[in-house]
PDB file of C-alpha atoms in Angstrom:
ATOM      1  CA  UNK A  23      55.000 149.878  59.240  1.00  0.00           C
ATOM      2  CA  UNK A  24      54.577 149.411  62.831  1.00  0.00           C
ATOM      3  CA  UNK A  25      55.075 152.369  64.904  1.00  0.00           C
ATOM      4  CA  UNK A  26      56.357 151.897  68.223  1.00  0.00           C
ATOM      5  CA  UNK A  27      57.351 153.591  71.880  1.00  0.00           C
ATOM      6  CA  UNK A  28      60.391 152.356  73.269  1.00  0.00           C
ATOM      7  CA  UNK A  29      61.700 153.104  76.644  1.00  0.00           C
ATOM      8  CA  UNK A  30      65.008 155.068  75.939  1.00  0.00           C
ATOM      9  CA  UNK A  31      66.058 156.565  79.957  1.00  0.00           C
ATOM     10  CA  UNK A  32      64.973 155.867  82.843  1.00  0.00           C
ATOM     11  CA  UNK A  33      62.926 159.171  83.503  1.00  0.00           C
ATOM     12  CA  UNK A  34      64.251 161.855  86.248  1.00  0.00           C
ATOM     13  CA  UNK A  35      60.985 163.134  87.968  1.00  0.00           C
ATOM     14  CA  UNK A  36      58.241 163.419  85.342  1.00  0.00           C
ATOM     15  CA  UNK A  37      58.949 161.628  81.942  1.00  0.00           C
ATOM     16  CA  UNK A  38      60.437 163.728  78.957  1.00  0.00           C
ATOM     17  CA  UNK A  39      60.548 163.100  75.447  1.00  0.00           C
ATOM     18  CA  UNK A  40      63.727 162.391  75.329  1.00  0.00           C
ATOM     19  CA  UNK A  41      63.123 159.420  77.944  1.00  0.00           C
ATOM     20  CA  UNK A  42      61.657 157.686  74.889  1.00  0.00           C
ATOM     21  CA  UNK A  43      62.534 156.629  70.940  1.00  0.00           C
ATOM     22  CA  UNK A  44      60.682 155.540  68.399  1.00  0.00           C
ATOM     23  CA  UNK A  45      60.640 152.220  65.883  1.00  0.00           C
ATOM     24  CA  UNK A  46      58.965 151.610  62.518  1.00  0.00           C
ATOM     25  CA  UNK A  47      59.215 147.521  62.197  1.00  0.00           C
ATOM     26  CA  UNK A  48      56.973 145.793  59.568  1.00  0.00           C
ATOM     27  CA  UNK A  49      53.706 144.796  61.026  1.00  0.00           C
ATOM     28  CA  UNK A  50      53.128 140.892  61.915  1.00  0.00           C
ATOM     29  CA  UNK A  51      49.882 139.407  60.401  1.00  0.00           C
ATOM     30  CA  UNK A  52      48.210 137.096  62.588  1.00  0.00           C
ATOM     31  CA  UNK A  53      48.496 132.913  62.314  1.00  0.00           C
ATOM     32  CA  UNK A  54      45.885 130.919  62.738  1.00  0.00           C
ATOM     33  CA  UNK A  55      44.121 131.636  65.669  1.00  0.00           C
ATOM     34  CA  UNK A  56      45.143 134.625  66.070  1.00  0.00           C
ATOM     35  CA  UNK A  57      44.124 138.975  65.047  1.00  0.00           C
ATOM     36  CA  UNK A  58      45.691 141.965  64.024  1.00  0.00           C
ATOM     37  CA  UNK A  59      44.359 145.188  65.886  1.00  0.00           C
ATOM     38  CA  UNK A  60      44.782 148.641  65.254  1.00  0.00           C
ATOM     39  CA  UNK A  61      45.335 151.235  67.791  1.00  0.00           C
ATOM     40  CA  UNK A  62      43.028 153.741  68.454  1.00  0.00           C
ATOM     41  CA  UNK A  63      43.507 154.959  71.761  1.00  0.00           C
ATOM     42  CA  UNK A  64      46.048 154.053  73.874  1.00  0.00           C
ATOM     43  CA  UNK A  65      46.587 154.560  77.895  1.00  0.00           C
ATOM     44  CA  UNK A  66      48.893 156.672  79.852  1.00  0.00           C
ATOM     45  CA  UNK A  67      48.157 155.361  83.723  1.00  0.00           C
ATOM     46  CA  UNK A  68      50.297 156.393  86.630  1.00  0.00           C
ATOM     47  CA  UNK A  69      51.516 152.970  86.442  1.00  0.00           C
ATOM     48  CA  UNK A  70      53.197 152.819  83.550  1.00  0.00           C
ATOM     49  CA  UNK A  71      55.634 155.997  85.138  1.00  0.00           C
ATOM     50  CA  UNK A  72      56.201 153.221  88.396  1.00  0.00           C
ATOM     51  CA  UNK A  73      57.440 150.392  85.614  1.00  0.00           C
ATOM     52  CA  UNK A  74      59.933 152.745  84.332  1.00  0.00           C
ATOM     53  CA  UNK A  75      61.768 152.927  87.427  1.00  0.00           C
ATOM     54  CA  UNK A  76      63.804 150.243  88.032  1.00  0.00           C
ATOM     55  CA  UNK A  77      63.697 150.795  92.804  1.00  0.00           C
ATOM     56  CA  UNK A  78      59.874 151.108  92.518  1.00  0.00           C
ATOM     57  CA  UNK A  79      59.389 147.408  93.148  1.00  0.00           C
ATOM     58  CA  UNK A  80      55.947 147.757  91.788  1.00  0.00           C
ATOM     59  CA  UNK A  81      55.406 145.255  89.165  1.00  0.00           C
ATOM     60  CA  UNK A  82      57.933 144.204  85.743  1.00  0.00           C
ATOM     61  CA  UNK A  83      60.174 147.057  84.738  1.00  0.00           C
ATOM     62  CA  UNK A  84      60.343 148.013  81.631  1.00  0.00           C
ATOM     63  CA  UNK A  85      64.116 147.504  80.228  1.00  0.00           C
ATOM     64  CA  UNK A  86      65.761 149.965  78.205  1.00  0.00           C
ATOM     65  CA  UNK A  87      65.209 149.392  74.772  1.00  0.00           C
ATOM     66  CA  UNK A  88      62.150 147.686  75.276  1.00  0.00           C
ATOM     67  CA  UNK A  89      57.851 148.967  74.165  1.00  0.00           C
ATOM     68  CA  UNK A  90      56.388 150.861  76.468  1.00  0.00           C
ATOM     69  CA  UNK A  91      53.650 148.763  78.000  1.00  0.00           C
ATOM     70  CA  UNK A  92      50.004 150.286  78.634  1.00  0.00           C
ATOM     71  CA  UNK A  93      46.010 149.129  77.539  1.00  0.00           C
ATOM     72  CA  UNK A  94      45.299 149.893  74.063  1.00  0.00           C
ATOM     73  CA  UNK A  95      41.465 150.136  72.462  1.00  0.00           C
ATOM     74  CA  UNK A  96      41.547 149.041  68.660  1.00  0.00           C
ATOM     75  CA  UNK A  97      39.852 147.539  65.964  1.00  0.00           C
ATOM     76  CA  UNK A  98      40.593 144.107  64.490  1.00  0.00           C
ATOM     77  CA  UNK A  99      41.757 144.714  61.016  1.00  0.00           C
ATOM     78  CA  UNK A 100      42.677 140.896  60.021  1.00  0.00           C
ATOM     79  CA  UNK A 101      41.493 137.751  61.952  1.00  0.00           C
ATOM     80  CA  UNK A 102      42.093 134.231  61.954  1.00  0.00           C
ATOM     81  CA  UNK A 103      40.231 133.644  64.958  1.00  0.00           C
ATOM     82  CA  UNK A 104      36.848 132.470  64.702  1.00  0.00           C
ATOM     83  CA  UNK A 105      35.659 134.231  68.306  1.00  0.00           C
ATOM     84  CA  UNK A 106      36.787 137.599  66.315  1.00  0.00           C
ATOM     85  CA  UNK A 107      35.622 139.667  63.417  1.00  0.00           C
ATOM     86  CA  UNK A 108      36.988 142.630  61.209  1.00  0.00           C
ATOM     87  CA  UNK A 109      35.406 145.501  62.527  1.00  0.00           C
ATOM     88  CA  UNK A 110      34.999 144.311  66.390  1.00  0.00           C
ATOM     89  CA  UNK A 111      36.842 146.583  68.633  1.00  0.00           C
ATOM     90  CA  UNK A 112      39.013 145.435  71.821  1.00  0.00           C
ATOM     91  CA  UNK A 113      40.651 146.386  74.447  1.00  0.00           C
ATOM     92  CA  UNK A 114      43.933 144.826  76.467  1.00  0.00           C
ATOM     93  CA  UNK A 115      47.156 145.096  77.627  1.00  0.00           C
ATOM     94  CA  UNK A 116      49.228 145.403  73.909  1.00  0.00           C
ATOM     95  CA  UNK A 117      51.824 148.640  74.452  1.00  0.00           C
ATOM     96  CA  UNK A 118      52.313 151.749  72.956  1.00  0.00           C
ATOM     97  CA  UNK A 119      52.388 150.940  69.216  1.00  0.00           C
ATOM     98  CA  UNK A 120      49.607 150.889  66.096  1.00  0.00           C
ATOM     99  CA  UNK A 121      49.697 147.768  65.492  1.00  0.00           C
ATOM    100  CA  UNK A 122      49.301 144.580  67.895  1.00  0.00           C
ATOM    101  CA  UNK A 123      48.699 140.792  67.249  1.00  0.00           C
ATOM    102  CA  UNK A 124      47.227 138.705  70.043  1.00  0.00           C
ATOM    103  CA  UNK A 125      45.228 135.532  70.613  1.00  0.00           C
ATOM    104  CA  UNK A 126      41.729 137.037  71.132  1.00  0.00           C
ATOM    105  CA  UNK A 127      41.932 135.056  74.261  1.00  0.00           C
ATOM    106  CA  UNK A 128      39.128 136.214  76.126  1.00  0.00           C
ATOM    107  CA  UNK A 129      39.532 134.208  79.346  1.00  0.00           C
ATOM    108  CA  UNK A 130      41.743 136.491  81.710  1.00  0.00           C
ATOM    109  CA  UNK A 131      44.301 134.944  83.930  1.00  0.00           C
ATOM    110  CA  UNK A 132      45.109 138.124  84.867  1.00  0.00           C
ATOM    111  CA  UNK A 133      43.839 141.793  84.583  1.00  0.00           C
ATOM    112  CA  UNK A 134      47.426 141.739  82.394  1.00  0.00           C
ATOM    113  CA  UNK A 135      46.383 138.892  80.430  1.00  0.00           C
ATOM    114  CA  UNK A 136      43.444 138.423  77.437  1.00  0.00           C
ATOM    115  CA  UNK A 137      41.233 140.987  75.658  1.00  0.00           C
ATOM    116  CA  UNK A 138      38.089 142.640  76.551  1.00  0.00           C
ATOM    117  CA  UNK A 139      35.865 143.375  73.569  1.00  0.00           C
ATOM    118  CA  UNK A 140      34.404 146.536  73.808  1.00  0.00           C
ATOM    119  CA  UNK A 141      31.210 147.375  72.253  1.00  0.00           C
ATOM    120  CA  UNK A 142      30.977 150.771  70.612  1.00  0.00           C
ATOM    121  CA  UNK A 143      27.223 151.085  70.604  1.00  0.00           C
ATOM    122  CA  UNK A 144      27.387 151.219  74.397  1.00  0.00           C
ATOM    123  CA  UNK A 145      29.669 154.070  75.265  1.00  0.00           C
ATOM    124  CA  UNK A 146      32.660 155.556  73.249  1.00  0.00           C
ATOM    125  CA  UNK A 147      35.670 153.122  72.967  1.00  0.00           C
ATOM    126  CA  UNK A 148      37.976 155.628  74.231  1.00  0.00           C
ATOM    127  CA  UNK A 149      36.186 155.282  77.712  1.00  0.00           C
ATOM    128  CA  UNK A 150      37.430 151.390  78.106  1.00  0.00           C
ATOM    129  CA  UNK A 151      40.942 153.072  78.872  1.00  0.00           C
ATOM    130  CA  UNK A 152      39.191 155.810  81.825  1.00  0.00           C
ATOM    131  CA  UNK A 153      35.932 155.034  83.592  1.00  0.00           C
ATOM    132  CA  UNK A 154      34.581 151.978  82.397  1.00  0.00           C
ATOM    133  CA  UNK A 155      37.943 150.446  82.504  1.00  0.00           C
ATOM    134  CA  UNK A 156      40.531 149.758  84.841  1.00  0.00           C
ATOM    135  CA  UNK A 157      41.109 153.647  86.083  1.00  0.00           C
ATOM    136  CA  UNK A 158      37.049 153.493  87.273  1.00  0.00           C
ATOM    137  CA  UNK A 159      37.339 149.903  88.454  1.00  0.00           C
ATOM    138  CA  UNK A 160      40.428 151.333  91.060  1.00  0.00           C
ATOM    139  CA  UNK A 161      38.135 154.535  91.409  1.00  0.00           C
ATOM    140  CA  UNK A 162      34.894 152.913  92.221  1.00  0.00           C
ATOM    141  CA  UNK A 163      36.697 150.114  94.970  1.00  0.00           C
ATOM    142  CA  UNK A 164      38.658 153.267  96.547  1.00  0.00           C
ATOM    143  CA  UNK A 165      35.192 155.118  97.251  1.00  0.00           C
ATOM    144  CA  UNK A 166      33.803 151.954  99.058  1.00  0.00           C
TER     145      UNK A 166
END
């Protein structure tokens, strides 16, 4: 099963469990073209708190009822997408929930949009979610 983070109430001041449920929904296995990853880290950035309020004007809010949205780090476990293998880890925008399908599309649109593959051997994975990802991209441009 597919464990997920749904928005449940808007949050009053800081977010408290009970601002949030939970789902268990059979997990998707990727079509052709696309992978399955597994979560193994997932992000909690100041933004996420703005998209839960529906005045902040900051971006989509996230509906009642609906995943929370945030970057994950995982590791493909099925692919039908020849740019992606079992084992590779990546990183993107796929909510707060274990499991995730996407189309291993590489090419970003948007920061929003795609996957980043992140490359273990380099750094730990968890760091693609704090200073070699988007939190020390904003950090790095705000000390210029």
């Amino acid at each position: 099963m597919n464990r997920r983070v749904l928005l449940a109430a808007r949050p009053v001041g800081l977010p408290q469990l009970s601002d949030f449920s939970f789902s268990a929904e059979p997990i998707v296995h990727p079509t052709d073209g696309e992978l399955l990853i597994a979560a193994r880290y997932l992000s909690a950035d100041p933004l996420q708190r703005w998209r839960m309020d529906e005045t902040s004007g900051y971006g989509k809010t996230i509906a009642i009822g609906e995943m929370v949205w945030g970057r994950m780090v995982g590791q493909v476990v099925q692919s039908r997408n020849r740019n992606w293998q079992e084992g590779d880890f990546a990183e993107g925008m796929l909510g707060w929930q274990e499991y995730a399908v996407s189309m291993g599309d590489t090419e970003r649109v948007s920061y929003a949009r795609g996957l980043t593959r992140v490359h273990p051997k380099r750094a730990p994975i968890s760091t693609s979610l704090g200073i070699l990802g988007m939190p020390g991209v904003t950090a790095y441009f705000a000390l210029l």
